[in-house]
Amino acid sequence: MDGSFENAAGQARARVALRWRRIGFSALVLGSCAALLGLMAATLFVEAPDPVGIAMLLLFALTLPWTTIGFWNAVIGFSLMTFSRDPAGLVAPHLRSIGGTEKIASSTALLICIRNEDTGRLQRNLGWMLEGLVASGESRWFHLYMLSDSNQAPIIEDEQRVAAELSARFGSALSITYRRREESSGFKAGNIRDFCERWGSLHQFAIVLDADSVMTPAAMLRLVRIMQVQPHIGILQTLVTGLPSASPFARIFQFGMHLGMRSYTLGAASWQGDCGPYWGHNAILRIAPFTEHCHLPVLPGKPPLGGHVLSHDQLEAVLMRRAGYEVRVLPEEDGSWEENPPSLPEFIRRDLRWCQGNMQYFHFLSLPRLLPVSRCQLGLAIAMYLGAPAWLGLMTLGLLRQMPIRADLGALLFILTMVMSFAPKFATLADVLARSPLRQAYGGTARILVSAFLEMLFSMLIAPISAVAVTLFMLGLPFGREMGWSTQQRDAEGIPFALAARRLWLQTVLGFVFAVCFWRVVPGAVWLWAPFVLGLAGAIPLAMASADPRVGRALAAVGLCRIPEEARLPAEPEYATLFAPCVPLSPTGATE
């Protein structure tokens, strides 16, 4: 009785502390937004306010939520990394609720959702994960389900062959089921819903994997152990990082992810708490409440904004939280990976699919009984894509507006927004440089600094290219433009000029138009608008160079944009199956 009372009292104190953290975080974000809006108003309105200036101020306001939230997440995350002995355990106490030796006593389904994927890669990744589970001695508690929505006959035959070969290899130690839907309605969410209705009652948990997902057996066992001792958790999400890649685009992109994700996720977990994120893969679900409470409706109207929900993950998270179950994240890198898009056009295609799905969240903002944090998360998911057209509109109106501005305040505002935008990367970069083992894993101080500069420059160049694509796509949504759920390219194969020109000609034209306009209107601020213009005007050669495997191999050869996984290869040869085919070894003898 006393123990139960103390536990209940501790939970009550934790809830109160989380409430105050959320209040404090909201105050920081709203105060920052107000300060930046005030600075923008002082920049624009030297004289009386004008309609164009007011429109610019409103567009600037649309860009602020993610900028300020990312900044304060980074500040909090960096503070935790610097001053706490156990930053992840502090914001995610469920991490330390297990010792790591608890008996596995729950049946867990491994769900691999596939649609016209490269079966060679699929077999390699699945074989590596299943072999590790068998070696752990706990494989009898797992059952692999290959859930196919493929519609190409040769690939379907290959999938069946892979399932048969995996069954022959592991069948006595771990069950494997292959199922292909004849009618693939509902996208990935419909695929998982079909599993829940057929086989969900046979298992307590499900670990959801994408075709490009890889998790270590230790990471999967850790998820199961936490779910066993934390019955109030409905979804537990791992921190996913990128696998090494021969594509320079993916190599640079995932180096930036490694820099930004840790501080950002730590900071976010400090105030999200039990309303954490779900990214749709590399996570574990409690099947019974997921089946009961997370069934997504078919939206009224036709696609792209009606019909089946495309971005299912965050919506399922808020529905799980509404049902009284917690959604938690593990805010530390620990054996959970994915493959990132190998080229700029493929990155844009994925981004537009997410954009379409997030715009469907408008239907759910007024959903009854959602927690305030959950409703805010849906709003932020929408705002993430409203920021792109807002930035473009802001720049366009700035060129058209014939009114004096405070150039000194404008420069200060630009510097502040850039620093705030890159704050998550600056925070983790500082932490990496302060720790010798991390410096070595990333290639040494000099390589880290050069890589960070290259990544941030690359981010600034591709941001306007992506913003134009998102803006055009959003303008087409009311007229029926949609992305759907198509096969993703995952191999680094390079991009021919014809394809790059066909996909990016408009960005190129707009780049030259903006260059002429900026030069005529604000020639003295070339340092401010040059990255924006160069990114657009150089979109085609940038896309081609960043997709060329030869460039990726050159970066690897000199150790640039190296991620810690590459450092594991010499010391941990068991990772060679996963990492070595992706990219050649970068230098291991890094010096300080």
Coordinates of C-alpha atoms in Angstrom, one line a residue:
M1 CA 0.0 0.0 0.0
D2 CA 2.8 2.4 1.0
G3 CA 4.7 1.7 -2.2
S4 CA 1.6 2.2 -4.4
F5 CA 0.9 5.5 -2.6
E6 CA 4.5 6.7 -3.1
N7 CA 4.4 5.7 -6.8
A8 CA 1.1 7.6 -7.3
A9 CA 2.5 10.6 -5.5
G10 CA 5.6 10.5 -7.7
Q11 CA 3.5 10.3 -10.8
A12 CA 1.5 13.3 -9.7
R13 CA 4.6 15.3 -9.1
A14 CA 5.9 14.3 -12.5
R15 CA 2.7 15.5 -14.1
V16 CA 2.8 18.8 -12.3
A17 CA 6.5 19.3 -13.3
L18 CA 5.7 18.5 -17.0
R19 CA 2.8 21.0 -16.9
W20 CA 5.1 23.7 -15.7
R21 CA 7.8 22.8 -18.3
R22 CA 5.1 23.1 -21.0
I23 CA 4.0 26.5 -19.6
G24 CA 7.6 27.7 -19.5
F25 CA 8.4 26.4 -23.0
S26 CA 5.2 28.1 -24.4
A27 CA 6.2 31.4 -22.8
L28 CA 9.7 31.2 -24.3
V29 CA 8.3 30.4 -27.8
L30 CA 5.6 33.0 -27.7
G31 CA 7.9 35.6 -26.2
S32 CA 10.5 34.9 -29.0
C33 CA 7.8 35.2 -31.7
A34 CA 6.6 38.5 -30.3
A35 CA 10.2 39.9 -30.1
L36 CA 10.9 38.8 -33.7
L37 CA 7.6 40.2 -34.9
G38 CA 8.4 43.5 -33.1
L39 CA 11.8 43.6 -34.8
M40 CA 10.3 42.9 -38.2
A41 CA 7.7 45.7 -37.7
A42 CA 10.5 48.1 -36.7
T43 CA 12.4 47.1 -39.8
L44 CA 9.4 47.5 -42.2
F45 CA 7.5 50.5 -40.8
V46 CA 9.9 53.4 -40.8
E47 CA 6.9 55.5 -41.6
A48 CA 3.2 54.6 -41.3
P49 CA 2.2 50.9 -41.8
D50 CA 1.2 50.1 -45.3
P51 CA -0.9 47.1 -46.7
V52 CA 2.1 45.4 -48.4
G53 CA 4.2 45.8 -45.2
I54 CA 1.3 44.3 -43.1
A55 CA 1.1 41.4 -45.5
M56 CA 4.8 40.8 -45.1
L57 CA 4.5 40.9 -41.4
L58 CA 1.8 38.3 -41.5
L59 CA 3.8 36.0 -43.8
F60 CA 6.8 36.4 -41.5
A61 CA 4.6 35.3 -38.6
L62 CA 3.8 32.0 -40.4
T63 CA 7.5 31.2 -40.6
L64 CA 8.2 31.7 -36.9
P65 CA 6.7 28.6 -35.1
W66 CA 9.2 26.1 -36.3
T67 CA 12.1 28.5 -36.1
T68 CA 11.5 29.4 -32.4
I69 CA 10.5 25.9 -31.4
G70 CA 13.7 24.5 -32.9
F71 CA 15.8 27.1 -31.3
W72 CA 14.5 26.5 -27.8
N73 CA 14.6 22.7 -28.2
A74 CA 18.2 23.2 -29.1
V75 CA 18.9 25.4 -26.1
I76 CA 17.3 23.0 -23.7
G77 CA 18.9 20.0 -25.4
F78 CA 22.3 21.6 -25.2
S79 CA 21.8 22.5 -21.6
L80 CA 20.9 18.9 -20.8
M81 CA 23.9 17.5 -22.7
T82 CA 26.2 19.9 -21.0
F83 CA 25.0 19.9 -17.4
S84 CA 23.3 16.5 -16.9
R85 CA 25.1 13.2 -16.3
D86 CA 22.1 11.4 -17.9
P87 CA 20.3 13.8 -20.2
A88 CA 18.2 11.1 -22.0
G89 CA 17.2 9.5 -18.8
L90 CA 16.2 12.8 -17.3
V91 CA 13.6 13.7 -20.0
A92 CA 12.7 10.0 -20.7
P93 CA 12.6 8.2 -17.4
H94 CA 11.2 5.1 -19.1
L95 CA 14.7 4.6 -20.5
R96 CA 16.0 3.7 -17.1
S97 CA 13.0 1.5 -16.0
I98 CA 14.8 -1.6 -17.2
G99 CA 18.2 -3.2 -16.5
G100 CA 18.5 -4.9 -19.8
T101 CA 18.3 -8.4 -18.6
E102 CA 14.6 -8.7 -18.0
K103 CA 13.0 -11.9 -19.4
I104 CA 11.2 -11.4 -22.7
A105 CA 7.7 -12.8 -22.1
S106 CA 5.5 -11.0 -24.8
S107 CA 4.9 -11.9 -28.4
T108 CA 6.0 -9.2 -30.8
A109 CA 5.2 -8.9 -34.4
L110 CA 7.9 -7.4 -36.8
L111 CA 6.0 -5.6 -39.5
I112 CA 7.9 -4.8 -42.7
C113 CA 5.7 -2.8 -45.0
I114 CA 6.8 -3.0 -48.6
R115 CA 5.7 -1.8 -52.0
N116 CA 7.7 -2.6 -55.2
E117 CA 11.0 -2.5 -53.2
D118 CA 14.5 -3.8 -54.1
T119 CA 14.2 -7.4 -52.8
G120 CA 18.0 -7.8 -52.6
R121 CA 18.3 -4.9 -50.1
L122 CA 15.2 -6.3 -48.3
Q123 CA 16.7 -9.7 -47.9
R124 CA 20.0 -8.3 -46.7
N125 CA 18.5 -6.1 -44.0
L126 CA 16.0 -8.7 -42.8
G127 CA 18.5 -11.5 -42.8
W128 CA 20.9 -9.3 -40.7
M129 CA 18.2 -8.4 -38.1
L130 CA 16.7 -11.9 -37.9
E131 CA 20.1 -13.5 -37.5
G132 CA 20.8 -11.3 -34.6
L133 CA 17.5 -12.1 -32.9
V134 CA 18.2 -15.8 -33.2
A135 CA 21.6 -15.3 -31.7
S136 CA 20.1 -13.5 -28.8
G137 CA 18.1 -16.6 -27.8
E138 CA 14.8 -14.6 -27.7
S139 CA 13.7 -15.2 -31.3
R140 CA 10.8 -17.5 -30.3
W141 CA 8.9 -14.4 -29.1
F142 CA 9.1 -12.7 -32.5
H143 CA 7.1 -13.3 -35.7
L144 CA 8.0 -11.5 -39.0
Y145 CA 5.2 -10.3 -41.2
M146 CA 6.2 -9.2 -44.7
L147 CA 3.2 -7.0 -45.6
S148 CA 3.3 -6.3 -49.3
D149 CA 1.3 -3.8 -51.3
S150 CA 3.4 -4.5 -54.5
N151 CA 1.7 -4.5 -57.9
Q152 CA 4.5 -5.5 -60.2
A153 CA 4.6 -9.3 -61.0
P154 CA 8.4 -9.7 -61.1
I155 CA 8.8 -8.0 -57.7
I156 CA 6.0 -10.0 -56.2
E157 CA 7.7 -13.2 -57.3
D158 CA 11.0 -12.0 -55.8
E159 CA 9.2 -11.1 -52.5
Q160 CA 7.8 -14.6 -52.3
R161 CA 11.2 -16.1 -53.0
V162 CA 12.7 -13.9 -50.2
A163 CA 10.0 -15.0 -47.8
A164 CA 10.6 -18.7 -48.6
E165 CA 14.4 -18.4 -48.3
L166 CA 14.1 -16.6 -45.0
S167 CA 11.6 -19.2 -43.7
A168 CA 14.0 -22.0 -44.7
R169 CA 16.8 -20.2 -42.9
F170 CA 15.1 -19.2 -39.7
G171 CA 11.7 -21.0 -39.7
S172 CA 12.5 -23.3 -36.8
A173 CA 13.6 -20.3 -34.6
L174 CA 11.3 -17.5 -35.8
S175 CA 8.1 -17.6 -37.7
I176 CA 7.7 -15.7 -41.0
T177 CA 4.5 -14.8 -42.8
Y178 CA 4.2 -13.2 -46.2
R179 CA 0.9 -11.5 -47.2
R180 CA 0.1 -9.4 -50.3
R181 CA -3.0 -7.3 -50.4
E182 CA -4.9 -7.5 -53.7
E183 CA -6.4 -4.1 -53.0
S184 CA -3.9 -1.8 -51.4
S185 CA -6.3 0.8 -50.0
G186 CA -5.4 3.2 -47.2
F187 CA -1.7 3.3 -48.1
K188 CA 0.7 2.1 -45.3
A189 CA -1.9 2.7 -42.6
G190 CA -4.3 0.5 -44.4
N191 CA -1.6 -2.2 -44.7
I192 CA -1.0 -2.2 -40.9
R193 CA -4.7 -2.0 -40.2
D194 CA -5.2 -5.2 -42.3
F195 CA -2.5 -6.9 -40.1
C196 CA -4.2 -5.7 -36.9
E197 CA -7.5 -7.2 -38.0
R198 CA -6.1 -10.5 -39.2
W199 CA -3.3 -11.3 -36.7
G200 CA -3.2 -8.5 -34.1
S201 CA -4.9 -10.6 -31.4
L202 CA -2.0 -13.0 -31.5
H203 CA 0.6 -10.5 -30.3
Q204 CA 1.0 -7.9 -27.6
F205 CA 3.4 -5.6 -29.5
A206 CA 4.4 -4.8 -33.0
I207 CA 7.7 -3.2 -34.2
V208 CA 7.0 -1.3 -37.4
L209 CA 9.7 -1.2 -40.0
D210 CA 9.9 0.5 -43.4
A211 CA 11.6 -1.2 -46.3
D212 CA 14.7 0.9 -45.6
S213 CA 14.6 0.4 -41.9
V214 CA 17.3 -1.4 -39.9
M215 CA 17.4 -2.0 -36.1
T216 CA 19.9 -3.9 -34.0
P217 CA 18.4 -6.9 -32.2
A218 CA 19.5 -5.2 -28.9
A219 CA 17.4 -2.1 -29.8
M220 CA 14.4 -4.2 -30.6
L221 CA 14.7 -6.2 -27.3
R222 CA 15.1 -2.9 -25.4
L223 CA 11.8 -1.7 -26.9
V224 CA 10.0 -4.8 -25.8
R225 CA 11.4 -4.8 -22.3
I226 CA 10.4 -1.2 -21.8
M227 CA 6.9 -1.9 -23.0
Q228 CA 6.6 -4.9 -20.7
V229 CA 7.3 -2.8 -17.6
Q230 CA 5.5 0.4 -18.7
P231 CA 1.9 -0.7 -19.5
H232 CA 0.8 2.9 -19.9
I233 CA 3.0 3.4 -23.0
G234 CA 1.1 2.8 -26.2
I235 CA 3.8 3.9 -28.7
L236 CA 7.5 4.0 -28.1
Q237 CA 9.6 5.7 -30.9
T238 CA 13.3 5.3 -31.3
L239 CA 15.6 8.1 -32.5
V240 CA 16.3 7.2 -36.2
T241 CA 19.5 8.2 -37.9
G242 CA 20.7 7.6 -41.5
L243 CA 22.8 4.7 -42.7
P244 CA 26.1 5.5 -44.5
S245 CA 25.5 6.1 -48.2
A246 CA 27.5 6.4 -51.5
S247 CA 25.2 9.3 -52.5
P248 CA 26.8 12.7 -51.6
F249 CA 23.3 14.1 -51.1
A250 CA 22.4 11.4 -48.5
R251 CA 25.8 11.6 -46.9
I252 CA 25.7 15.3 -46.4
F253 CA 22.0 15.2 -45.3
Q254 CA 22.4 12.5 -42.7
F255 CA 25.5 14.2 -41.3
G256 CA 23.2 17.2 -40.7
M257 CA 20.6 14.9 -39.2
H258 CA 23.2 13.5 -36.7
L259 CA 24.2 17.0 -35.8
G260 CA 20.6 18.3 -35.3
M261 CA 18.5 15.4 -34.1
R262 CA 20.1 14.7 -30.7
S263 CA 19.8 18.2 -29.2
Y264 CA 16.5 18.8 -30.9
T265 CA 14.9 15.5 -29.7
L266 CA 16.2 15.9 -26.1
G267 CA 14.8 19.4 -25.9
A268 CA 11.5 18.4 -27.4
A269 CA 11.1 15.4 -25.1
S270 CA 11.5 17.7 -22.1
W271 CA 8.1 19.4 -22.8
Q272 CA 6.4 16.9 -25.0
G273 CA 6.7 14.2 -22.4
D274 CA 3.9 11.7 -22.8
C275 CA 2.7 13.3 -26.0
G276 CA 5.8 12.4 -28.0
P277 CA 6.3 11.9 -31.7
Y278 CA 5.6 8.9 -33.8
W279 CA 7.4 8.8 -37.2
G280 CA 5.7 5.7 -38.6
H281 CA 8.7 3.3 -38.4
N282 CA 11.4 2.0 -36.1
A283 CA 8.9 2.2 -33.3
I284 CA 6.9 -0.3 -31.2
L285 CA 3.1 -0.3 -30.8
R286 CA 0.9 -1.8 -28.1
I287 CA -1.4 -3.6 -30.5
A288 CA -4.7 -3.9 -28.5
P289 CA -5.2 -0.1 -28.0
F290 CA -3.7 0.7 -31.4
T291 CA -6.3 -1.5 -33.0
E292 CA -9.1 -0.1 -30.9
H293 CA -8.3 3.6 -31.0
C294 CA -6.1 4.4 -33.9
H295 CA -8.3 3.4 -36.9
L296 CA -8.1 6.3 -39.4
P297 CA -11.3 7.5 -41.1
V298 CA -11.7 8.0 -44.8
L299 CA -12.0 11.7 -45.2
P300 CA -14.9 13.4 -47.0
G301 CA -14.2 14.5 -50.5
K302 CA -11.7 13.4 -53.1
P303 CA -7.9 13.2 -52.9
P304 CA -5.6 15.0 -52.5
L305 CA -7.2 16.5 -49.4
G306 CA -9.9 13.9 -49.0
G307 CA -10.0 10.2 -49.1
H308 CA -7.5 8.0 -47.2
V309 CA -5.0 9.7 -44.9
L310 CA -1.5 9.8 -46.3
S311 CA 0.5 10.9 -43.3
H312 CA -0.8 8.5 -40.7
D313 CA 1.9 8.6 -38.1
Q314 CA 1.4 11.8 -36.1
L315 CA -2.4 11.3 -36.3
E316 CA -2.1 7.8 -34.8
A317 CA 0.0 9.2 -32.0
V318 CA -2.6 11.8 -31.0
L319 CA -5.3 9.2 -31.1
M320 CA -3.3 6.9 -28.9
R321 CA -2.7 9.7 -26.5
R322 CA -6.4 10.6 -26.5
A323 CA -7.2 7.0 -25.5
G324 CA -5.1 7.5 -22.4
Y325 CA -1.9 5.8 -23.4
E326 CA 1.4 7.6 -23.5
V327 CA 3.5 8.2 -26.7
R328 CA 7.2 8.3 -25.8
V329 CA 10.5 8.7 -27.6
L330 CA 13.9 7.3 -26.8
P331 CA 16.0 10.5 -27.3
E332 CA 19.4 8.8 -27.8
E333 CA 21.0 7.2 -30.8
D334 CA 21.0 3.4 -30.3
G335 CA 20.9 1.0 -33.2
S336 CA 18.0 2.4 -35.2
W337 CA 18.6 3.5 -38.8
E338 CA 16.9 4.4 -42.1
E339 CA 18.1 5.2 -45.6
N340 CA 17.7 8.7 -46.7
P341 CA 16.8 9.8 -50.3
P342 CA 19.9 9.6 -52.5
S343 CA 19.1 12.7 -54.6
L344 CA 17.5 16.1 -54.5
P345 CA 14.5 15.2 -56.8
E346 CA 13.8 12.1 -54.6
F347 CA 14.0 14.2 -51.5
I348 CA 11.6 16.7 -52.9
R349 CA 9.2 13.9 -54.0
R350 CA 9.2 12.5 -50.4
D351 CA 8.7 16.0 -49.0
L352 CA 5.7 16.7 -51.2
R353 CA 4.1 13.4 -50.2
W354 CA 4.5 14.5 -46.5
C355 CA 3.1 17.9 -47.4
Q356 CA 0.0 16.4 -48.9
G357 CA -0.6 14.2 -45.9
N358 CA 0.0 17.0 -43.4
M359 CA -2.5 19.3 -45.2
Q360 CA -5.1 16.6 -44.5
Y361 CA -4.6 17.3 -40.8
F362 CA -6.9 20.3 -41.2
H363 CA -9.8 17.8 -40.9
F364 CA -8.6 16.8 -37.4
L365 CA -7.8 20.1 -35.7
S366 CA -11.3 20.1 -34.2
L367 CA -11.4 16.5 -33.3
P368 CA -13.0 16.2 -29.8
R369 CA -11.2 15.2 -26.7
L370 CA -7.7 15.8 -28.0
L371 CA -5.1 17.0 -25.5
P372 CA -4.0 20.6 -26.0
V373 CA -0.4 19.4 -26.8
S374 CA -1.7 16.9 -29.4
R375 CA -3.8 19.6 -31.1
C376 CA -0.8 21.8 -31.1
Q377 CA 1.3 19.1 -32.7
L378 CA -1.2 18.7 -35.6
G379 CA -1.2 22.5 -36.1
L380 CA 2.6 22.5 -36.2
A381 CA 2.6 19.7 -38.7
I382 CA 0.5 21.9 -41.0
A383 CA 2.6 25.0 -40.2
M384 CA 5.8 23.2 -41.2
Y385 CA 4.7 23.4 -44.8
L386 CA 3.0 26.7 -44.7
G387 CA 6.4 28.2 -43.9
A388 CA 7.8 27.6 -47.4
P389 CA 5.2 29.6 -49.4
A390 CA 5.3 32.2 -46.6
W391 CA 9.1 32.8 -47.1
L392 CA 8.8 33.0 -50.9
G393 CA 5.8 35.4 -50.6
L394 CA 7.8 37.5 -48.1
M395 CA 10.7 37.9 -50.4
T396 CA 8.6 38.6 -53.4
L397 CA 6.6 41.3 -51.6
G398 CA 9.9 42.7 -50.3
L399 CA 11.1 43.2 -53.9
L400 CA 7.8 44.8 -54.9
R401 CA 7.4 47.1 -51.9
Q402 CA 8.5 50.7 -52.6
M403 CA 8.9 51.8 -49.0
P404 CA 12.0 52.7 -46.9
I405 CA 13.2 50.1 -44.3
R406 CA 15.7 50.0 -41.5
A407 CA 18.5 48.1 -43.2
D408 CA 20.5 47.8 -39.9
L409 CA 17.5 46.1 -38.2
G410 CA 16.9 44.0 -41.2
A411 CA 20.5 42.6 -41.1
L412 CA 20.1 41.9 -37.4
L413 CA 16.8 40.1 -38.0
F414 CA 18.4 38.0 -40.8
I415 CA 21.3 37.0 -38.5
L416 CA 19.0 36.1 -35.7
T417 CA 16.7 33.9 -37.8
M418 CA 19.7 32.1 -39.3
V419 CA 21.3 31.4 -35.9
M420 CA 17.9 30.2 -34.6
S421 CA 17.4 28.0 -37.6
F422 CA 20.7 26.3 -37.3
A423 CA 20.7 26.2 -33.5
P424 CA 20.0 22.4 -33.2
K425 CA 23.1 21.7 -35.4
F426 CA 25.2 24.3 -33.5
A427 CA 24.2 22.7 -30.2
T428 CA 25.1 19.1 -31.1
L429 CA 28.3 20.3 -32.9
A430 CA 29.5 22.0 -29.7
D431 CA 28.7 18.8 -27.8
V432 CA 30.6 16.6 -30.3
L433 CA 33.6 18.9 -30.2
A434 CA 33.7 18.8 -26.4
R435 CA 33.9 15.0 -26.2
S436 CA 37.0 13.2 -27.5
P437 CA 35.3 9.9 -28.3
L438 CA 32.7 11.7 -30.4
R439 CA 35.3 13.8 -32.1
Q440 CA 37.2 10.6 -33.1
A441 CA 34.0 8.9 -34.3
Y442 CA 33.1 11.9 -36.6
G443 CA 36.7 12.0 -38.0
G444 CA 38.5 14.6 -35.8
T445 CA 38.1 18.3 -35.2
A446 CA 39.2 19.6 -38.6
R447 CA 37.0 17.2 -40.6
I448 CA 34.0 18.0 -38.3
L449 CA 34.3 21.7 -38.8
V450 CA 34.8 21.5 -42.6
S451 CA 31.9 19.0 -42.8
A452 CA 29.6 21.2 -40.7
F453 CA 30.3 24.2 -42.9
L454 CA 29.7 22.1 -46.0
E455 CA 26.4 20.8 -44.6
M456 CA 25.1 24.2 -43.6
L457 CA 26.0 25.7 -46.9
F458 CA 24.3 22.8 -48.7
S459 CA 21.2 23.2 -46.5
M460 CA 21.0 26.9 -47.4
L461 CA 21.3 26.1 -51.1
I462 CA 18.7 23.4 -51.3
A463 CA 16.2 25.2 -49.0
P464 CA 14.8 27.6 -51.7
I465 CA 14.7 24.7 -54.2
S466 CA 12.5 22.7 -51.9
A467 CA 10.5 25.8 -51.0
V468 CA 9.6 26.5 -54.6
A469 CA 8.5 22.9 -55.1
V470 CA 6.4 22.9 -51.9
T471 CA 4.8 26.2 -52.8
L472 CA 3.8 25.1 -56.3
F473 CA 2.5 21.8 -55.0
M474 CA 0.4 23.5 -52.4
L475 CA -1.0 25.8 -55.0
G476 CA -2.0 22.8 -57.0
L477 CA -3.7 20.9 -54.1
P478 CA -7.1 22.6 -54.5
F479 CA -7.1 21.6 -58.2
G480 CA -6.4 17.9 -57.6
R481 CA -2.6 17.7 -57.7
E482 CA -1.4 14.8 -55.6
M483 CA 1.6 12.6 -54.9
G484 CA 0.0 9.3 -53.9
W485 CA 2.2 6.4 -52.6
S486 CA 4.7 5.4 -55.2
T487 CA 7.9 3.4 -55.1
Q488 CA 10.9 5.2 -53.6
Q489 CA 14.3 5.2 -55.2
R490 CA 17.0 4.2 -52.7
D491 CA 20.1 3.6 -54.7
A492 CA 22.8 6.1 -55.5
E493 CA 22.8 6.1 -59.3
G494 CA 23.3 9.7 -60.3
I495 CA 21.0 11.9 -62.2
P496 CA 21.2 12.6 -66.0
F497 CA 21.0 16.3 -67.1
A498 CA 17.6 15.7 -68.9
L499 CA 16.0 14.4 -65.7
A500 CA 17.4 17.2 -63.5
A501 CA 16.4 19.8 -66.1
R502 CA 12.8 18.4 -66.3
R503 CA 12.4 18.4 -62.6
L504 CA 14.1 21.7 -61.7
W505 CA 13.9 24.0 -64.7
L506 CA 11.4 26.3 -63.0
Q507 CA 13.7 26.8 -60.0
T508 CA 16.5 27.7 -62.3
V509 CA 14.4 30.3 -64.2
L510 CA 13.2 31.8 -60.9
G511 CA 16.7 31.9 -59.6
F512 CA 17.8 34.2 -62.5
V513 CA 14.7 36.3 -62.2
F514 CA 15.2 36.8 -58.5
A515 CA 18.9 37.6 -59.1
V516 CA 18.0 40.4 -61.5
C517 CA 15.4 41.8 -59.2
F518 CA 17.6 41.6 -56.1
W519 CA 20.5 43.3 -57.9
R520 CA 18.3 46.1 -59.0
V521 CA 16.5 46.6 -55.7
V522 CA 19.1 45.8 -53.0
P523 CA 22.5 45.4 -54.7
G524 CA 24.3 46.3 -51.4
A525 CA 22.8 43.2 -49.6
V526 CA 24.3 40.6 -51.9
W527 CA 25.7 38.6 -48.9
L528 CA 22.1 38.2 -47.7
W529 CA 20.4 37.0 -50.8
A530 CA 23.2 35.3 -52.6
P531 CA 22.6 31.8 -51.1
F532 CA 18.9 32.0 -52.0
V533 CA 19.6 33.0 -55.6
L534 CA 22.6 30.6 -56.1
G535 CA 20.5 27.7 -54.8
L536 CA 17.7 28.3 -57.3
A537 CA 19.8 29.3 -60.3
G538 CA 22.2 26.3 -59.7
A539 CA 19.5 23.8 -58.9
I540 CA 20.3 21.5 -61.9
P541 CA 24.1 21.2 -61.5
L542 CA 23.6 21.0 -57.7
A543 CA 21.2 18.1 -58.1
M544 CA 23.5 16.3 -60.5
A545 CA 26.6 16.7 -58.4
S546 CA 24.9 15.8 -55.2
A547 CA 23.6 12.5 -56.7
D548 CA 26.9 11.4 -58.2
P549 CA 28.3 8.4 -56.4
R550 CA 31.8 9.5 -57.4
V551 CA 31.4 12.7 -55.4
G552 CA 30.2 10.6 -52.4
R553 CA 33.2 8.3 -52.7
A554 CA 35.5 11.4 -52.8
L555 CA 33.9 12.8 -49.6
A556 CA 34.3 9.4 -47.9
A557 CA 37.9 9.1 -49.0
V558 CA 38.9 12.3 -47.2
G559 CA 36.6 11.6 -44.3
L560 CA 34.1 14.5 -44.8
C561 CA 30.5 14.2 -43.6
R562 CA 31.5 11.1 -41.8
I563 CA 29.0 9.6 -39.3
P564 CA 29.9 7.4 -36.3
E565 CA 28.6 4.2 -38.0
E566 CA 31.6 4.4 -40.4
A567 CA 34.0 4.3 -37.4
R568 CA 32.4 1.0 -36.3
L569 CA 33.5 -1.0 -39.3
P570 CA 37.1 -1.8 -38.4
A571 CA 36.3 -2.6 -34.7
E572 CA 32.9 -4.3 -35.2
P573 CA 33.0 -6.4 -38.4
E574 CA 29.4 -7.6 -37.7
Y575 CA 28.2 -4.3 -39.1
A576 CA 30.0 -4.8 -42.4
T577 CA 27.0 -6.5 -44.0
L578 CA 25.0 -3.3 -43.5
F579 CA 27.5 -0.5 -43.7
A580 CA 30.3 -1.6 -46.0
P581 CA 28.2 -2.0 -49.2
C582 CA 27.0 1.6 -48.7
V583 CA 30.2 3.5 -48.9
P584 CA 34.0 2.9 -48.7
L585 CA 35.8 3.4 -45.4
S586 CA 36.8 6.9 -44.6
P587 CA 40.1 7.5 -42.8
T588 CA 40.1 5.8 -39.4
G589 CA 43.2 7.4 -38.0
A590 CA 41.6 10.7 -37.3
T591 CA 43.7 13.2 -35.3
E592 CA 42.8 16.0 -33.0

